[in-house]
Every structure is written in structure tokens, then in C-alpha cells.
Tab-separated table of C-alpha atoms and ligand atoms in Angstrom:
chain	number	residue	atom	x	y	z
H	1	MET	CA	0.000	0.000	0.000
H	2	MET	CA	1.194	3.479	-0.782
H	3	LYS	CA	1.889	5.731	2.138
H	4	ILE	CA	1.536	8.983	0.245
H	5	LYS	CA	-1.120	11.556	1.063
H	6	VAL	CA	-3.453	12.841	-1.624
H	7	ASN	CA	-5.141	16.205	-1.974
H	8	GLU	CA	-8.147	15.471	0.207
H	9	ASN	CA	-9.929	18.553	-1.076
H	10	PHE	CA	-10.958	16.380	-4.017
H	11	ALA	CA	-13.406	14.700	-1.657
H	12	ALA	CA	-15.419	17.920	-1.666
H	13	LEU	CA	-16.038	17.639	-5.417
H	14	LYS	CA	-19.108	16.063	-6.914
H	15	GLU	CA	-18.470	12.499	-8.064
H	16	SER	CA	-18.063	13.473	-11.706
H	17	TYR	CA	-17.680	16.586	-13.788
H	18	LEU	CA	-21.058	17.646	-15.206
H	19	PHE	CA	-20.272	16.805	-18.815
H	20	SER	CA	-18.752	13.432	-17.914
H	21	GLU	CA	-22.014	12.527	-16.176
H	22	ILE	CA	-24.046	13.583	-19.203
H	23	GLY	CA	-21.715	11.549	-21.441
H	24	ARG	CA	-22.158	8.515	-19.204
H	25	LYS	CA	-25.955	8.726	-19.325
H	26	VAL	CA	-25.995	9.228	-23.093
H	27	ARG	CA	-23.653	6.264	-23.691
H	28	ALA	CA	-25.766	4.040	-21.458
H	29	TYR	CA	-28.933	5.051	-23.323
H	30	GLN	CA	-27.310	4.520	-26.734
H	31	ALA	CA	-26.020	1.100	-25.705
H	32	GLU	CA	-29.583	0.081	-24.787
H	33	HIS	CA	-31.158	1.718	-27.851
H	34	PRO	CA	-28.605	1.450	-30.674
H	35	GLU	CA	-31.322	2.167	-33.286
H	36	LYS	CA	-32.141	5.632	-31.864
H	37	GLU	CA	-30.470	8.716	-33.252
H	38	ILE	CA	-29.498	11.133	-30.499
H	39	ILE	CA	-29.237	14.889	-31.124
H	40	ARG	CA	-26.793	16.660	-28.840
H	41	LEU	CA	-27.582	20.218	-27.812
H	42	GLY	CA	-25.712	19.701	-24.571
H	43	ILE	CA	-21.975	20.253	-24.477
H	44	GLY	CA	-20.933	23.713	-25.624
H	45	ASP	CA	-18.757	22.493	-28.467
H	46	VAL	CA	-18.747	24.172	-31.853
H	47	THR	CA	-19.439	22.299	-35.097
H	48	LEU	CA	-18.500	24.672	-37.931
H	49	PRO	CA	-15.012	24.408	-39.449
H	50	LEU	CA	-12.295	27.008	-38.930
H	51	ALA	CA	-12.509	30.166	-41.035
H	52	PRO	CA	-10.517	29.967	-44.321
H	53	ILE	CA	-8.157	32.773	-43.263
H	54	VAL	CA	-7.269	30.794	-40.110
H	55	VAL	CA	-6.663	27.581	-42.060
H	56	ASP	CA	-4.425	29.395	-44.568
H	57	ALA	CA	-2.365	30.981	-41.787
H	58	MET	CA	-1.964	27.651	-40.014
H	59	LYS	CA	-0.960	25.855	-43.238
H	60	LYS	CA	1.648	28.489	-43.969
H	61	ALA	CA	3.007	28.166	-40.435
H	62	VAL	CA	3.253	24.389	-40.752
H	63	GLU	CA	5.216	24.869	-43.994
H	64	GLU	CA	7.592	27.158	-42.124
H	65	MET	CA	8.097	24.479	-39.493
H	66	GLY	CA	9.225	22.103	-42.274
H	67	VAL	CA	12.032	24.360	-43.473
H	68	LYS	CA	15.349	24.630	-41.632
H	69	GLU	CA	15.554	28.436	-41.851
H	70	THR	CA	12.054	29.050	-40.493
H	71	PHE	CA	11.696	26.089	-38.128
H	72	ARG	CA	10.911	27.075	-34.522
H	73	GLY	CA	11.346	25.114	-31.317
H	74	TYR	CA	9.716	25.977	-27.994
H	75	PRO	CA	7.484	29.006	-28.310
H	76	PRO	CA	7.946	31.863	-25.819
H	77	GLU	CA	6.046	30.812	-22.682
H	78	TYR	CA	3.814	33.920	-22.651
H	79	GLY	CA	3.006	33.735	-26.368
H	80	HIS	CA	4.627	34.986	-29.544
H	81	ALA	CA	4.943	38.764	-29.710
H	82	PHE	CA	2.911	38.802	-32.944
H	83	LEU	CA	-0.105	37.264	-31.178
H	84	ARG	CA	0.207	39.291	-27.970
H	85	GLU	CA	0.292	42.411	-30.124
H	86	ALA	CA	-2.645	41.234	-32.250
H	87	ILE	CA	-4.656	40.733	-29.048
H	88	ALA	CA	-3.738	44.219	-27.790
H	89	LYS	CA	-4.829	45.612	-31.190
H	90	TYR	CA	-8.095	43.657	-31.012
H	91	TYR	CA	-8.804	45.448	-27.721
H	92	LYS	CA	-7.769	48.764	-29.208
H	93	ARG	CA	-10.291	48.397	-32.024
H	94	LYS	CA	-12.928	48.101	-29.283
H	95	GLY	CA	-11.593	51.274	-27.671
H	96	VAL	CA	-9.853	49.443	-24.813
H	97	SER	CA	-6.244	49.979	-23.869
H	98	VAL	CA	-4.416	46.730	-22.999
H	99	SER	CA	-0.641	46.433	-23.154
H	100	ALA	CA	0.659	43.473	-25.205
H	101	ASP	CA	3.087	42.843	-22.368
H	102	ASP	CA	0.167	42.152	-19.987
H	103	VAL	CA	-1.278	39.502	-22.330
H	104	PHE	CA	-0.477	35.835	-21.635
H	105	VAL	CA	-1.325	33.366	-24.406
H	106	SER	CA	-2.400	29.898	-23.339
H	107	ASP	CA	-3.959	26.681	-24.593
H	108	GLY	CA	-7.388	27.456	-23.177
H	109	ALA	CA	-9.513	29.605	-20.935
H	110	LYS	CA	-10.319	26.469	-18.964
H	111	SER	CA	-6.646	26.022	-18.143
H	112	ASP	CA	-6.262	29.662	-17.117
H	113	VAL	CA	-9.454	29.705	-15.058
H	114	GLY	CA	-8.316	26.535	-13.324
H	115	ASN	CA	-4.677	27.573	-12.905
H	116	ILE	CA	-5.187	31.102	-11.652
H	117	VAL	CA	-5.799	29.739	-8.139
H	118	ASP	CA	-2.085	28.776	-8.101
H	119	ILE	CA	-1.071	32.394	-7.573
H	120	LEU	CA	-3.768	33.245	-5.018
H	121	GLY	CA	-3.743	32.496	-1.319
H	122	LYS	CA	-6.500	31.605	1.112
H	123	ASN	CA	-9.108	34.184	0.163
H	124	LYS	CA	-12.856	34.150	0.375
H	125	VAL	CA	-14.093	33.363	-3.100
H	126	LEU	CA	-17.374	34.649	-4.521
H	127	ILE	CA	-18.846	32.569	-7.311
H	128	PRO	CA	-22.082	33.334	-9.127
H	129	SER	CA	-24.681	30.601	-9.319
H	130	PRO	CA	-25.506	29.344	-11.855
H	131	VAL	CA	-22.209	29.539	-13.746
H	132	TYR	CA	-19.500	27.594	-15.619
H	133	PRO	CA	-18.578	24.873	-13.070
H	134	VAL	CA	-14.798	25.175	-13.389
H	135	TYR	CA	-14.647	28.220	-11.059
H	136	MET	CA	-16.216	26.216	-8.274
H	137	ASP	CA	-14.334	22.971	-8.820
H	138	SER	CA	-10.902	24.561	-9.128
H	139	ASN	CA	-11.443	26.442	-5.865
H	140	LEU	CA	-12.741	23.323	-4.127
H	141	MET	CA	-9.601	21.480	-5.259
H	142	SER	CA	-7.540	24.173	-3.544
H	143	GLY	CA	-9.622	23.979	-0.378
H	144	ASN	CA	-10.804	27.574	-0.680
H	145	LYS	CA	-13.741	29.015	1.193
H	146	ILE	CA	-16.526	29.684	-1.294
H	147	GLU	CA	-19.595	31.883	-1.075
H	148	LEU	CA	-22.255	31.692	-3.739
H	149	LEU	CA	-23.856	34.711	-5.314
H	150	GLU	CA	-27.212	33.317	-6.287
H	151	ALA	CA	-28.976	34.864	-9.231
H	152	GLY	CA	-32.415	34.163	-10.638
H	153	GLU	CA	-35.280	35.309	-12.782
H	154	ALA	CA	-35.932	38.335	-10.571
H	155	ASP	CA	-32.521	39.901	-11.263
H	156	GLY	CA	-32.242	38.595	-14.832
H	157	PHE	CA	-29.629	36.095	-13.598
H	158	LEU	CA	-27.262	38.979	-12.907
H	159	GLY	CA	-26.086	39.127	-9.324
H	160	THR	CA	-25.090	42.522	-7.891
H	161	PRO	CA	-22.664	43.491	-5.132
H	162	ASP	CA	-25.493	45.297	-3.245
H	163	VAL	CA	-26.000	42.223	-1.084
H	164	LEU	CA	-22.386	42.149	0.145
H	165	ASP	CA	-20.624	43.678	3.113
H	166	LEU	CA	-17.467	45.473	2.127
H	167	GLU	CA	-15.087	42.498	2.326
H	168	PRO	CA	-12.228	41.418	0.068
H	169	TYR	CA	-13.127	38.515	-2.191
H	170	VAL	CA	-11.812	36.855	-5.295
H	171	ILE	CA	-14.890	37.449	-7.451
H	172	TYR	CA	-15.657	35.459	-10.584
H	173	ILE	CA	-17.768	37.154	-13.245
H	174	CYS	CA	-18.799	35.527	-16.503
H	175	SER	CA	-20.420	37.908	-18.988
H	176	PRO	CA	-22.084	36.858	-21.231
H	177	ASN	CA	-22.856	34.161	-18.733
H	178	ASN	CA	-22.595	30.482	-19.386
H	179	PRO	CA	-25.239	28.993	-18.931
H	180	THR	CA	-27.847	31.776	-18.657
H	181	GLY	CA	-26.707	34.098	-21.446
H	182	ALA	CA	-27.135	37.076	-19.095
H	183	VAL	CA	-24.827	39.965	-19.966
H	184	TYR	CA	-23.866	42.906	-17.743
H	185	ASP	CA	-24.406	46.405	-19.020
H	186	ARG	CA	-21.882	49.154	-18.229
H	187	GLU	CA	-23.646	50.183	-15.070
H	188	GLY	CA	-23.839	46.617	-13.775
H	189	LEU	CA	-20.170	45.954	-14.420
H	190	ALA	CA	-19.143	49.356	-13.054
H	191	ALA	CA	-20.885	48.438	-9.770
H	192	TRP	CA	-18.625	45.378	-9.496
H	193	VAL	CA	-15.482	47.358	-10.278
H	194	LYS	CA	-16.455	49.968	-7.688
H	195	TYR	CA	-17.083	47.237	-5.122
H	196	ALA	CA	-13.780	45.527	-5.923
H	197	LYS	CA	-11.831	48.756	-5.585
H	198	GLU	CA	-13.490	49.771	-2.331
H	199	SER	CA	-13.226	46.327	-0.738
H	200	GLY	CA	-9.776	45.390	-2.048
H	201	SER	CA	-11.176	42.481	-4.057
H	202	LEU	CA	-9.901	40.887	-7.252
H	203	ILE	CA	-12.296	40.249	-10.157
H	204	ILE	CA	-11.624	37.357	-12.496
H	205	PHE	CA	-13.599	38.286	-15.572
H	206	ASP	CA	-14.359	35.508	-18.045
H	207	SER	CA	-15.210	36.997	-21.430
H	208	ALA	CA	-15.145	33.745	-23.423
H	209	TYR	CA	-18.426	34.720	-25.138
H	210	GLU	CA	-17.762	38.409	-25.782
H	211	ALA	CA	-17.898	37.891	-29.568
H	212	PHE	CA	-21.580	36.935	-29.233
H	213	ILE	CA	-22.642	40.236	-27.668
H	214	LYS	CA	-25.358	42.105	-29.556
H	215	GLY	CA	-25.999	45.691	-28.601
H	216	ASP	CA	-24.220	48.182	-26.411
H	217	TYR	CA	-22.745	46.007	-23.663
H	218	PRO	CA	-19.129	45.898	-22.495
H	219	HIS	CA	-17.033	43.241	-24.257
H	220	SER	CA	-14.205	43.650	-21.774
H	221	ILE	CA	-14.062	44.608	-18.118
H	222	TYR	CA	-11.337	47.090	-19.045
H	223	GLU	CA	-14.038	49.209	-20.676
H	224	ILE	CA	-14.848	50.187	-17.090
H	225	GLU	CA	-12.629	52.876	-15.640
H	226	GLY	CA	-10.235	51.609	-12.996
H	227	ALA	CA	-10.784	47.917	-13.811
H	228	GLU	CA	-7.081	47.453	-14.554
H	229	THR	CA	-6.368	47.979	-10.853
H	230	CYS	CA	-8.680	45.160	-9.725
H	231	SER	CA	-9.340	42.739	-12.606
H	232	ILE	CA	-7.841	39.865	-14.518
H	233	GLU	CA	-9.573	39.056	-17.805
H	234	ILE	CA	-9.650	35.631	-19.438
H	235	CYS	CA	-10.799	35.187	-23.026
H	236	SER	CA	-10.712	32.386	-25.568
H	237	PHE	CA	-10.602	31.701	-29.296
H	238	SER	CA	-12.771	28.607	-28.718
H	239	LYS	CA	-16.189	30.053	-29.357
H	240	MET	CA	-15.308	33.253	-31.209
H	241	ALA	CA	-13.255	31.421	-33.839
H	242	GLY	CA	-14.100	27.726	-33.472
H	243	PHE	CA	-10.851	26.819	-31.681
H	244	THR	CA	-12.295	24.259	-29.237
H	245	GLY	CA	-10.183	21.555	-30.877
H	246	THR	CA	-7.326	23.836	-31.910
H	247	ARG	CA	-6.795	25.327	-28.420
H	248	CYS	CA	-5.797	28.917	-27.861
H	249	ALA	CA	-6.824	31.566	-25.341
H	250	TRP	CA	-5.402	34.485	-23.418
H	251	THR	CA	-5.355	36.070	-20.005
H	252	VAL	CA	-4.693	39.729	-19.277
H	253	VAL	CA	-2.917	40.393	-15.985
H	254	PRO	CA	-2.362	44.158	-15.822
H	255	GLU	CA	0.808	45.596	-14.359
H	256	ALA	CA	-1.332	47.651	-11.961
H	257	LEU	CA	-2.605	44.614	-10.023
H	258	VAL	CA	-0.587	44.889	-6.824
H	259	THR	CA	-1.655	43.635	-3.393
H	260	GLU	CA	-1.261	45.625	-0.189
H	261	ASP	CA	1.639	43.295	0.704
H	262	GLY	CA	3.433	44.456	-2.432
H	263	TYR	CA	2.898	41.411	-4.650
H	264	ALA	CA	2.397	42.094	-8.353
H	265	LEU	CA	-0.005	39.496	-9.758
H	266	LYS	CA	1.586	39.811	-13.191
H	267	LYS	CA	4.942	38.770	-11.781
H	268	LEU	CA	3.387	35.775	-10.028
H	269	TRP	CA	1.458	34.686	-13.134
H	270	SER	CA	4.615	35.089	-15.281
H	271	ARG	CA	6.480	32.868	-12.845
H	272	ARG	CA	3.677	30.317	-12.695
H	273	GLN	CA	3.380	30.067	-16.472
H	274	ALA	CA	7.136	29.933	-17.041
H	275	THR	CA	7.362	27.020	-14.601
H	276	LYS	CA	4.306	24.961	-15.491
H	277	PHE	CA	3.470	25.835	-19.091
H	278	ASN	CA	5.495	25.555	-22.275
H	279	GLY	CA	3.488	27.648	-24.686
H	280	VAL	CA	1.072	27.170	-27.564
H	281	SER	CA	2.280	25.734	-30.866
H	282	TYR	CA	3.431	28.176	-33.542
H	283	PRO	CA	0.852	27.170	-36.217
H	284	VAL	CA	-1.981	27.588	-33.707
H	285	GLN	CA	-0.746	31.039	-32.700
H	286	ARG	CA	-0.531	32.052	-36.378
H	287	GLY	CA	-4.113	30.825	-36.830
H	288	ALA	CA	-5.219	32.821	-33.790
H	289	GLU	CA	-3.454	35.906	-35.101
H	290	ALA	CA	-5.321	35.527	-38.407
H	291	ALA	CA	-8.638	35.213	-36.537
H	292	LEU	CA	-8.046	38.632	-34.980
H	293	SER	CA	-7.158	40.398	-38.227
H	294	GLU	CA	-9.924	42.604	-39.614
H	295	GLU	CA	-10.776	40.012	-42.267
H	296	GLY	CA	-10.489	37.217	-39.672
H	297	VAL	CA	-12.929	38.942	-37.333
H	298	LYS	CA	-15.378	39.252	-40.256
H	299	GLN	CA	-15.058	35.577	-41.182
H	300	CYS	CA	-15.416	34.470	-37.556
H	301	ALA	CA	-18.447	36.737	-37.090
H	302	ALA	CA	-20.128	34.747	-39.876
H	303	LEU	CA	-19.666	31.598	-37.768
H	304	VAL	CA	-21.188	33.354	-34.760
H	305	ASP	CA	-24.133	34.561	-36.892
H	306	TYR	CA	-24.832	31.015	-38.023
H	307	TYR	CA	-25.050	29.819	-34.416
H	308	MET	CA	-27.193	32.781	-33.435
H	309	GLU	CA	-29.688	31.892	-36.156
H	310	ASN	CA	-29.905	28.454	-34.498
H	311	ALA	CA	-30.507	30.185	-31.173
H	312	LYS	CA	-33.363	32.140	-32.744
H	313	ILE	CA	-34.950	28.949	-34.090
H	314	ILE	CA	-34.819	27.345	-30.626
H	315	SER	CA	-36.047	30.474	-28.889
H	316	GLU	CA	-39.000	30.947	-31.268
H	317	MET	CA	-40.159	27.393	-30.623
H	318	LEU	CA	-39.980	27.903	-26.858
H	319	THR	CA	-41.969	31.120	-27.210
H	320	ARG	CA	-44.595	29.273	-29.272
H	321	LYS	CA	-44.794	26.659	-26.543
H	322	GLY	CA	-45.004	29.233	-23.766
H	323	VAL	CA	-41.823	27.966	-22.092
H	324	TRP	CA	-40.056	30.640	-20.041
H	325	HIS	CA	-36.536	31.159	-21.330
H	326	THR	CA	-33.751	33.687	-21.644
H	327	GLY	CA	-30.374	33.957	-23.385
H	328	GLY	CA	-29.781	33.241	-27.055
H	329	VAL	CA	-29.351	36.927	-27.909
H	330	SER	CA	-25.856	37.853	-26.684
H	331	SER	CA	-24.826	34.277	-26.098
H	332	PRO	CA	-25.083	30.917	-27.821
H	333	TYR	CA	-26.984	29.454	-24.858
H	334	ILE	CA	-30.719	29.244	-24.278
H	335	TRP	CA	-31.656	28.953	-20.626
H	336	LEU	CA	-35.153	27.619	-20.068
H	337	LYS	CA	-37.352	26.789	-17.149
H	338	CYS	CA	-38.213	23.107	-16.989
H	339	PRO	CA	-41.953	22.735	-17.544
H	340	ASN	CA	-44.362	21.536	-14.848
H	341	GLY	CA	-41.888	22.173	-12.041
H	342	MET	CA	-39.653	19.315	-13.186
H	343	SER	CA	-36.141	19.075	-11.780
H	344	SER	CA	-33.238	19.654	-14.175
H	345	TRP	CA	-32.159	16.006	-14.261
H	346	ALA	CA	-35.730	14.700	-14.539
H	347	PHE	CA	-36.184	16.945	-17.579
H	348	PHE	CA	-32.845	15.737	-18.973
H	349	ASP	CA	-33.933	12.091	-18.592
H	350	MET	CA	-37.340	12.796	-20.100
H	351	LEU	CA	-35.833	14.450	-23.197
H	352	LEU	CA	-33.240	11.712	-23.639
H	353	ASN	CA	-35.745	8.889	-23.241
H	354	GLU	CA	-38.685	10.345	-25.132
H	355	VAL	CA	-37.174	12.372	-27.971
H	356	GLN	CA	-33.425	11.621	-27.781
H	357	VAL	CA	-32.423	15.250	-27.432
H	358	VAL	CA	-29.534	15.941	-25.063
H	359	GLY	CA	-29.314	19.231	-23.202
H	360	THR	CA	-27.594	20.259	-19.988
H	361	PRO	CA	-29.332	20.168	-16.607
H	362	GLY	CA	-29.190	23.618	-15.020
H	363	GLU	CA	-28.423	22.126	-11.628
H	364	GLY	CA	-24.992	21.183	-12.934
H	365	PHE	CA	-24.119	24.886	-12.998
H	366	GLY	CA	-24.903	25.408	-9.334
H	367	GLU	CA	-27.880	25.029	-7.033
H	368	ALA	CA	-29.539	28.176	-8.346
H	369	GLY	CA	-29.746	26.393	-11.697
H	370	GLU	CA	-32.054	23.677	-10.350
H	371	GLY	CA	-35.315	23.609	-12.287
H	372	TYR	CA	-33.667	25.110	-15.376
H	373	PHE	CA	-32.067	23.641	-18.468
H	374	ARG	CA	-29.490	24.774	-21.042
H	375	LEU	CA	-29.718	24.232	-24.774
H	376	THR	CA	-26.907	25.296	-27.047
H	377	SER	CA	-27.013	26.702	-30.541
H	378	PHE	CA	-23.685	25.122	-31.544
H	379	GLY	CA	-25.271	22.272	-33.487
H	380	SER	CA	-25.640	22.173	-37.263
H	381	ARG	CA	-28.746	23.871	-38.700
H	382	GLU	CA	-30.176	20.461	-39.651
H	383	ALA	CA	-29.620	19.029	-36.154
H	384	THR	CA	-31.074	22.146	-34.531
H	385	VAL	CA	-34.174	22.122	-36.720
H	386	ALA	CA	-34.645	18.391	-36.104
H	387	ALA	CA	-34.181	18.836	-32.337
H	388	VAL	CA	-36.643	21.723	-32.266
H	389	LYS	CA	-39.255	19.553	-33.995
H	390	ARG	CA	-38.728	16.794	-31.462
H	391	LEU	CA	-38.809	19.191	-28.520
H	392	GLU	CA	-41.969	20.796	-29.807
H	393	SER	CA	-43.682	17.393	-29.699
H	394	VAL	CA	-43.085	16.944	-25.950
H	395	LEU	CA	-43.221	20.465	-24.555
W	401	PLP	N1	-15.085	29.936	-19.865
W	401	PLP	C1	-16.371	29.686	-20.110
W	401	PLP	C2	-17.399	30.550	-19.492
W	401	PLP	C3	-16.736	28.611	-20.912
W	401	PLP	O1	-18.027	28.350	-21.131
W	401	PLP	C4	-15.737	27.798	-21.483
W	401	PLP	C5	-16.055	26.658	-22.339
W	401	PLP	O2	-17.139	26.202	-22.494
W	401	PLP	C6	-14.418	28.090	-21.193
W	401	PLP	C7	-14.116	29.172	-20.386
W	401	PLP	C8	-13.305	27.223	-21.716
W	401	PLP	O3	-12.765	27.709	-22.875
W	401	PLP	P1	-11.520	27.010	-23.581
W	401	PLP	O4	-12.067	26.159	-24.678
W	401	PLP	O5	-10.700	28.149	-24.087
W	401	PLP	O6	-10.782	26.197	-22.581
């Protein structure tokens, strides 16, 4: 028997990660009913291919890797300068000032969201509910003390700092929110920045869905004055450019983030990344750079538009059926209330068994998600239309 100790904080986690549990149930159903065709509107994975400009850039980069003079070994651990600068320019086009030197390229927002706890100590952590489960699980793994900021229909699934005493927290904000699609306006986000500054808190702002925003909402927390003194921002190419399988993201850790003990978060994150991360491959970074060019942004916006048309098709059916729902306007997710007071998992089972449509139980995103359900617009048009027809027959 081994005499080593393990990280016992893992005992505080739910038995399986939400999407593993869904996968298990779907596999079990398929094994029992091999003749049934299942439509997946569950996991938030994209289905459209990469934009042509991205593919061309990646091909060219691969060619370079096959020639002695242009071959490259390890990439710089914080990202190639060309991509860090392209990201800074992308912000600039939105009227936001971010220094390329504060941008850290990575293989995914999930990695950064999960790894950021490495540089933080034993703080109180404030996590919205419902929300992307990685915030919660990564903090549980570190044994951190977590408070939930529950949101619901009454506040449009947008929690506010009004309910808090002035205490320092590490605050997670996801806008547009996964799973609810709720998006903060300037005033709402400014209230969080004000709270963070007054209380000495740190905001970790996840903007993975900023490219889906329609209308005059902030795409970045740095659109709010003073945010660079209290906020880290994490963004991803996954949904904006279809990079879920290609893997590339970034995190902005501004120079101005300094604790009262004199620690600069940028220095800590630089050290953490240099030690535990060896960079993103050159062809992928060239592809990401192309996605942020003016033409790349246009081509990627066409992908987003396609998904948003799916969202409209789902949303219109729910409206016809009188099912309460939100989202699907500034986000690829539709958040609906399970009919007849059903629980999230009961609704999941019903849809799987009766019409073979897979969605995501809201409860998996936190307790405040119980009784709700998430559908995604990332399927093909054909699959979405077929799923809508099936859903319409049981709702
Ligand atoms: N943040 C949010 C809110 C997400 O929904 C997701 C993926 O679904 C991620 C981060 C992960 O992004 P990435 O593919 O870059 O790891």
C-alpha cells in the first residue's frame, strides 16, 4: 500500500464533472437503444469548421516548421509577440487599452481559469450561481472558502454586489454568462469594479463569449474605468473562432494589479506560467493571429451569426410553446425553465428517453440552476431544426 497523502480537497467535489455525467448517461442510453439517433444540444462544443483565413495561416506556419531556416522550437512561454500584439490591437479596435506585455497566451480559458488559483492564497471566493462549473471545482480542489452569489429570474440572472458587506473577495464574473446568457451592461459591471476597488477584491472576468454580444454592452471589463487595478480578464478563441479543438486563449494580468503586501499578480502569473506551461504551438498562434485580423474577425463573425440563427430557431419554438426562457441573444446558450416544475435532471432524462435530445441540466451549474435547463445553438442547422421539432412534440 502506498503511504503517500493525496489532496483530500478532491473529496469535496461532486463524483463526476457535469459533462462526464451527461456523457455517461448518453452512452448508457445509446447502448440500450442502438437504433435511436441522439441529437446533442448539450456540451458547448462548436461544429463549424475554422474560417478559411485561419486555415491558410496555419498551413503556412506548418510549412515554415518544415524548413530549416524558419523552423521554430519551444514558443515563448507567454506567447509569440505577434499574437500578444494582435490581441492588444483587437482590444484597441474596441476602444480598450491593454498592453501586449500584460497579455499571456495559453492553450485554453479552462486552463487559465483553473490555474489562476495557483497564484492566489487563502481568500474568500465569490462565485455566481448558476455559472460555468470550473470556477467552483478549481477552488474546491484548492480547499478555498466559497460563497455563492445566487442569481435568478428576478434579477435577470445577474447578481449585484449590493448584497455584500465590504469584504475582500476573489470574485468570478462571466459575462455573457454560461449557462444563462445574461450579460452585464456598463452600469452593472461598473458596480462590481467599484465594489472591488473599495473592498480590495480581485475580479476574475471571463469573457469567453464576448464575440456573441449584440448591442451596447461591455465586451471587456477594461471598458470600465479603474478595472485594470482590480481585474484579470480571461478570453478564448474557442467560441469566437471555433478553436475548441485547436486550443488557444489568453489572459490579461495588468501591471497595476498589486496587493497591499506588495505582490504584483503579473509577476506571479509570469512565474507560474514559465514554470508549469510551455506555450502554444506556432501554427496555432498564427491561426489565432489571423482570426483577430480585420478580415479574420469578419469571417469568424459569420460563424457566430450562423449559431445565433440556431438560437433564434430554438427560442422561437420555446416562445410558441409558452416555455419561459432567456439567453440566445448575446450568447449561444438558451436557458429555459423546466416545464411543470420538473427538476433539471428529470427533464434531462425525459428528453433523452422520449425524444433523444440531449441538453444540460441547469443544476450542474450550481444550485440556483435547479429547475432550469441549457440548450446550445452550436449544433448544425439540420440538427437544430430536427431537435426543435422533437422538442416541440413533448413540450
Ligand atoms: N469559460 C467559459 C465561461 C466557458 O463556457 C468555457 C467553455 O465552455 C471556457 C471558459 C473554456 O474555454 P476554452 O475552450 O478556451 O478552454
